[in-house]
mmCIF file of C-alpha atoms in Angstrom:
data_model
loop_
_atom_site.group_PDB
_atom_site.id
_atom_site.type_symbol
_atom_site.label_atom_id
_atom_site.label_comp_id
_atom_site.label_asym_id
_atom_site.label_seq_id
_atom_site.Cartn_x
_atom_site.Cartn_y
_atom_site.Cartn_z
ATOM 1 C CA MET A 31 212.394 13.843 -153.097
ATOM 2 C CA VAL A 32 211.946 14.504 -149.382
ATOM 3 C CA SER A 33 214.842 13.450 -147.054
ATOM 4 C CA ALA A 34 214.573 11.404 -143.695
ATOM 5 C CA THR A 35 215.347 14.369 -141.764
ATOM 6 C CA VAL A 36 212.223 16.596 -143.492
ATOM 7 C CA ARG A 37 210.129 13.850 -142.951
ATOM 8 C CA ARG A 38 210.835 13.476 -139.274
ATOM 9 C CA VAL A 39 210.829 17.319 -138.997
ATOM 10 C CA ILE A 40 207.047 17.302 -140.599
ATOM 11 C CA GLY A 41 206.192 14.338 -138.516
ATOM 12 C CA ASP A 42 206.706 16.525 -135.060
ATOM 13 C CA LEU A 43 205.317 19.358 -136.293
ATOM 14 C CA THR A 44 201.921 17.444 -137.078
ATOM 15 C CA GLY A 45 202.399 15.406 -134.161
ATOM 16 C CA ARG A 46 202.359 12.088 -135.959
ATOM 17 C CA SER A 47 205.941 11.235 -134.159
ATOM 18 C CA HIS A 48 204.182 11.749 -130.812
ATOM 19 C CA ARG A 49 201.172 9.504 -131.466
ATOM 20 C CA ARG A 50 203.878 6.724 -132.944
ATOM 21 C CA THR A 51 205.487 6.915 -129.477
ATOM 22 C CA ILE A 52 202.207 6.860 -127.285
ATOM 23 C CA GLY A 53 201.145 3.880 -129.909
ATOM 24 C CA LEU A 54 204.236 1.726 -129.340
ATOM 25 C CA LEU A 55 203.963 2.291 -125.336
ATOM 26 C CA THR A 56 200.860 1.429 -125.558
ATOM 27 C CA ALA A 57 200.962 -1.836 -127.845
ATOM 28 C CA GLN A 58 204.250 -2.790 -124.722
ATOM 29 C CA LEU A 59 201.411 -2.544 -122.252
ATOM 30 C CA ASP A 60 198.903 -4.507 -124.194
ATOM 31 C CA ALA A 61 201.583 -6.912 -124.290
ATOM 32 C CA THR A 62 202.329 -7.155 -120.848
ATOM 33 C CA VAL A 63 198.494 -7.429 -119.601
ATOM 34 C CA LYS A 64 198.467 -10.501 -122.243
ATOM 35 C CA GLY A 65 201.461 -11.381 -119.949
ATOM 36 C CA VAL A 66 199.505 -11.037 -116.832
ATOM 37 C CA ASP A 67 196.481 -12.917 -118.093
ATOM 38 C CA LEU A 68 198.379 -15.768 -118.944
ATOM 39 C CA ALA A 69 199.851 -16.484 -115.523
ATOM 40 C CA ALA A 70 196.361 -15.094 -114.229
ATOM 41 C CA ASP A 71 195.075 -18.871 -116.430
ATOM 42 C CA LEU A 72 197.859 -20.727 -115.052
ATOM 43 C CA ALA A 73 197.181 -19.977 -111.245
ATOM 44 C CA ALA A 74 193.469 -20.429 -112.029
ATOM 45 C CA GLY A 75 194.037 -23.668 -113.002
ATOM 46 C CA ARG A 76 192.944 -23.018 -116.584
ATOM 47 C CA ILE A 77 196.106 -23.757 -118.635
ATOM 48 C CA ALA A 78 198.878 -26.491 -117.432
ATOM 49 C CA PRO A 79 202.371 -24.795 -116.632
ATOM 50 C CA ALA A 80 204.371 -26.121 -119.499
ATOM 51 C CA GLU A 81 201.723 -25.113 -122.052
ATOM 52 C CA ALA A 82 201.887 -21.183 -120.191
ATOM 53 C CA ARG A 83 205.526 -21.232 -120.553
ATOM 54 C CA VAL A 84 205.409 -21.746 -124.382
ATOM 55 C CA ARG A 85 202.512 -19.280 -124.603
ATOM 56 C CA MET A 86 204.399 -16.576 -122.614
ATOM 57 C CA ALA A 87 207.382 -17.181 -124.494
ATOM 58 C CA ASP A 88 205.384 -15.605 -127.500
ATOM 59 C CA VAL A 89 203.892 -12.793 -125.557
ATOM 60 C CA GLU A 90 207.627 -11.954 -124.498
ATOM 61 C CA HIS A 91 208.443 -11.739 -128.012
ATOM 62 C CA GLU A 92 205.923 -9.372 -128.848
ATOM 63 C CA GLY A 93 206.423 -7.431 -126.117
ATOM 64 C CA ASP A 94 210.691 -7.139 -127.103
ATOM 65 C CA GLU A 95 209.262 -6.092 -130.515
ATOM 66 C CA HIS A 96 207.134 -3.242 -129.176
ATOM 67 C CA ARG A 97 209.961 -1.978 -126.971
ATOM 68 C CA ALA A 98 212.661 -2.429 -129.618
ATOM 69 C CA ALA A 99 210.314 -0.106 -131.955
ATOM 70 C CA LEU A 100 209.936 2.405 -129.281
ATOM 71 C CA VAL A 101 213.688 2.543 -128.491
ATOM 72 C CA ALA A 102 214.399 2.823 -132.664
ATOM 73 C CA GLU A 103 211.728 5.799 -132.565
ATOM 74 C CA LEU A 104 213.380 7.490 -129.599
ATOM 75 C CA PHE A 105 216.698 7.797 -131.168
ATOM 76 C CA THR A 106 215.136 9.216 -134.625
ATOM 77 C CA THR A 107 212.306 11.250 -133.501
ATOM 78 C CA LEU A 108 213.452 14.977 -132.628
ATOM 79 C CA THR A 109 210.570 15.790 -129.956
ATOM 80 C CA THR A 110 209.068 13.336 -127.431
ATOM 81 C CA PRO A 111 205.576 13.713 -125.012
ATOM 82 C CA ILE A 112 207.959 13.893 -122.044
ATOM 83 C CA ASP A 113 211.761 13.584 -122.207
ATOM 84 C CA ARG A 114 213.002 10.331 -123.848
ATOM 85 C CA GLU A 115 215.086 9.432 -121.290
ATOM 86 C CA ASP A 116 212.017 9.153 -119.238
ATOM 87 C CA LEU A 117 210.096 7.245 -121.748
ATOM 88 C CA TYR A 118 213.024 5.088 -122.116
ATOM 89 C CA ARG A 119 213.075 4.362 -118.420
ATOM 90 C CA PHE A 120 209.312 3.758 -118.264
ATOM 91 C CA SER A 121 209.744 1.343 -121.001
ATOM 92 C CA ARG A 122 212.052 -0.609 -119.251
ATOM 93 C CA SER A 123 210.097 -0.859 -116.140
ATOM 94 C CA VAL A 124 207.245 -2.218 -118.250
ATOM 95 C CA ASP A 125 209.546 -4.404 -119.880
ATOM 96 C CA ASP A 126 210.851 -5.611 -116.054
ATOM 97 C CA VAL A 127 207.356 -6.708 -115.410
ATOM 98 C CA LEU A 128 206.782 -8.742 -118.431
ATOM 99 C CA ASP A 129 209.843 -10.327 -117.555
ATOM 100 C CA GLY A 130 208.834 -11.051 -114.393
ATOM 101 C CA LEU A 131 205.775 -12.830 -115.249
ATOM 102 C CA ARG A 132 208.014 -15.021 -117.852
ATOM 103 C CA ASP A 133 210.216 -16.074 -114.933
ATOM 104 C CA LEU A 134 206.837 -16.733 -112.533
ATOM 105 C CA VAL A 135 205.508 -18.786 -115.128
ATOM 106 C CA ARG A 136 208.894 -20.371 -116.352
ATOM 107 C CA GLU A 137 209.563 -21.140 -112.658
ATOM 108 C CA THR A 138 206.728 -22.720 -111.747
ATOM 109 C CA ASP A 139 207.041 -25.503 -114.578
ATOM 110 C CA LEU A 140 210.578 -26.092 -113.523
ATOM 111 C CA PHE A 141 209.537 -26.614 -110.066
ATOM 112 C CA GLY A 142 207.127 -28.875 -111.026
ATOM 113 C CA MET A 143 204.253 -26.743 -109.316
ATOM 114 C CA PRO A 144 200.547 -26.510 -110.198
ATOM 115 C CA GLY A 145 199.542 -22.764 -110.483
ATOM 116 C CA ASP A 146 197.932 -21.422 -107.272
ATOM 117 C CA PRO A 147 194.932 -19.431 -106.855
ATOM 118 C CA ALA A 148 196.206 -17.680 -104.278
ATOM 119 C CA ASP A 149 198.124 -15.898 -106.605
ATOM 120 C CA LEU A 150 195.165 -14.320 -108.091
ATOM 121 C CA PRO A 151 194.479 -11.319 -106.165
ATOM 122 C CA ALA A 152 198.036 -9.982 -106.872
ATOM 123 C CA LEU A 153 197.836 -10.615 -110.459
ATOM 124 C CA ARG A 154 194.561 -8.919 -110.274
ATOM 125 C CA ALA A 155 196.012 -6.035 -108.469
ATOM 126 C CA VAL A 156 198.915 -6.046 -111.327
ATOM 127 C CA ARG A 157 196.447 -6.237 -114.395
ATOM 128 C CA GLU A 158 194.645 -3.113 -112.817
ATOM 129 C CA GLY A 159 197.918 -1.088 -112.382
ATOM 130 C CA LEU A 160 198.938 -1.832 -116.055
ATOM 131 C CA VAL A 161 195.662 -0.924 -117.327
ATOM 132 C CA SER A 162 196.093 2.156 -115.340
ATOM 133 C CA LEU A 163 199.053 3.020 -116.605
ATOM 134 C CA ARG A 164 197.866 2.192 -120.648
ATOM 135 C CA GLY A 165 195.041 4.991 -119.367
ATOM 136 C CA ALA A 166 197.601 7.366 -118.401
ATOM 137 C CA ILE A 167 199.946 7.349 -121.610
ATOM 138 C CA ALA A 168 197.042 7.956 -123.956
ATOM 139 C CA GLU A 169 196.628 11.111 -122.007
ATOM 140 C CA LEU A 170 200.531 12.134 -122.414
ATOM 141 C CA LEU A 171 198.994 14.530 -125.036
ATOM 142 C CA GLY A 172 196.144 15.942 -123.230
ATOM 143 C CA ASP A 173 195.253 16.427 -119.618
ATOM 144 C CA PRO A 174 197.883 16.044 -117.010
ATOM 145 C CA GLY A 175 196.122 15.637 -114.420
ATOM 146 C CA LEU A 176 194.484 12.153 -115.693
ATOM 147 C CA VAL A 177 198.450 10.988 -116.315
ATOM 148 C CA HIS A 178 199.050 11.599 -112.850
ATOM 149 C CA ARG A 179 196.009 9.878 -111.705
ATOM 150 C CA GLY A 180 196.847 7.026 -113.580
ATOM 151 C CA ALA A 181 200.014 6.809 -112.433
ATOM 152 C CA MET A 182 198.934 7.163 -108.692
ATOM 153 C CA ALA A 183 196.405 4.261 -109.472
ATOM 154 C CA ALA A 184 199.493 2.215 -110.500
ATOM 155 C CA ARG A 185 201.170 2.711 -107.668
ATOM 156 C CA LYS A 186 198.153 1.762 -105.335
ATOM 157 C CA ALA A 187 197.915 -1.472 -107.278
ATOM 158 C CA ALA A 188 201.482 -2.154 -106.377
ATOM 159 C CA GLY A 189 200.675 -1.799 -103.008
ATOM 160 C CA ARG A 190 198.104 -4.184 -103.310
ATOM 161 C CA VAL A 191 200.403 -6.659 -104.695
ATOM 162 C CA ARG A 192 202.732 -6.127 -101.912
ATOM 163 C CA ARG A 193 199.951 -6.801 -99.404
ATOM 164 C CA ALA A 194 198.953 -9.961 -101.166
ATOM 165 C CA TYR A 195 202.655 -11.314 -101.162
ATOM 166 C CA GLN A 196 202.909 -10.528 -97.500
ATOM 167 C CA GLU A 197 199.769 -12.811 -96.335
ATOM 168 C CA ALA A 198 200.402 -15.233 -98.692
ATOM 169 C CA VAL A 199 203.781 -15.866 -97.015
ATOM 170 C CA ALA A 200 202.338 -15.560 -93.816
ATOM 171 C CA ALA A 201 200.016 -18.166 -95.021
ATOM 172 C CA LEU A 202 202.785 -20.436 -96.112
ATOM 173 C CA PHE A 203 204.692 -20.344 -92.493
ATOM 174 C CA ARG A 204 201.602 -21.487 -90.982
ATOM 175 C CA GLU A 205 201.528 -24.803 -93.034
ATOM 176 C CA GLU A 206 203.824 -27.883 -92.284
ATOM 177 C CA LEU A 207 206.750 -27.447 -94.084
ATOM 178 C CA SER A 208 207.018 -29.746 -97.130
ATOM 179 C CA ALA A 209 209.097 -30.273 -100.005
ATOM 180 C CA GLY A 210 207.432 -27.481 -101.846
ATOM 181 C CA THR A 211 207.396 -24.878 -99.570
ATOM 182 C CA LEU A 212 210.936 -23.385 -100.339
ATOM 183 C CA SER A 213 209.745 -23.670 -104.319
ATOM 184 C CA ARG A 214 206.517 -21.725 -103.359
ATOM 185 C CA ARG A 215 208.665 -19.250 -101.343
ATOM 186 C CA GLU A 216 210.760 -18.486 -104.321
ATOM 187 C CA LEU A 217 207.466 -18.014 -106.298
ATOM 188 C CA LEU A 218 206.130 -15.892 -104.353
ATOM 189 C CA ARG A 219 209.265 -13.598 -104.466
ATOM 190 C CA ARG A 220 208.726 -13.373 -107.995
ATOM 191 C CA LEU A 221 205.470 -12.179 -107.498
ATOM 192 C CA ASP A 222 206.552 -9.576 -104.766
ATOM 193 C CA GLY A 223 209.352 -8.318 -107.654
ATOM 194 C CA ILE A 224 206.710 -7.891 -110.168
ATOM 195 C CA GLY A 225 204.521 -5.395 -108.315
ATOM 196 C CA ARG A 226 208.075 -3.386 -107.396
ATOM 197 C CA ARG A 227 208.867 -3.218 -110.948
ATOM 198 C CA LEU A 228 205.100 -1.881 -111.441
ATOM 199 C CA ASN A 229 205.281 0.234 -108.741
ATOM 200 C CA ASP A 230 208.737 1.307 -110.810
ATOM 201 C CA ALA A 231 207.005 2.112 -113.768
ATOM 202 C CA ALA A 232 204.495 4.219 -112.101
ATOM 203 C CA ALA A 233 207.275 6.405 -110.531
ATOM 204 C CA ASP A 234 209.139 6.601 -113.626
ATOM 205 C CA LEU A 235 205.981 8.083 -115.279
ATOM 206 C CA SER A 236 205.202 10.567 -112.217
ATOM 207 C CA ASP A 237 208.718 11.848 -112.329
ATOM 208 C CA ALA A 238 208.450 12.505 -115.699
ATOM 209 C CA LEU A 239 205.673 15.246 -115.374
ATOM 210 C CA LEU A 240 207.436 16.360 -112.479
ATOM 211 C CA LYS A 241 210.281 17.186 -114.890
ATOM 212 C CA ARG A 242 207.895 18.976 -117.385
ATOM 213 C CA GLY A 243 206.193 20.914 -114.604
ATOM 214 C CA HIS A 244 202.919 19.059 -113.982
#
């Protein structure tokens, strides 16, 4: 009977463990894309805040499951496509993006606020950044240059989130002060935080490439 250790060695030698790691990271990113799509539906008025909050809980659970499976894989596999510490850090930053999206949706409901179409440019940029990271992760066993370009594209997308946040805050401050002004300000801060976590994930991936000499 083949032992677990032997199976892990065979998996490493054949590349199966690397593909499993990449598959779990991709699944985690896919769950996060679902989260940003749900937040965009809320912003566009296609879904009510209360329903979005309930559905986001399911999306967050999906993302958490993929992250937990990845962590377990990192503890058992002998080799990884890039350093396991960097993979863990990248996965944590992606998890932070999803947590931020969860908080944005939940607080919109808690504050009794409607979705705001002004959030859509920032949310589209977050989605583009996540898709760029997904493409970069798919190339971890292939072209390092494509991984680097994907990470850079995600950082540029994060920059667009920051600019959209600044423009939205400026527009808010030009309006007459109302009961909803402070709530809206808090939601915009949450959106900015999502962009910063996206930038962190891209930076984690870029740093990992540099450590590997690419």
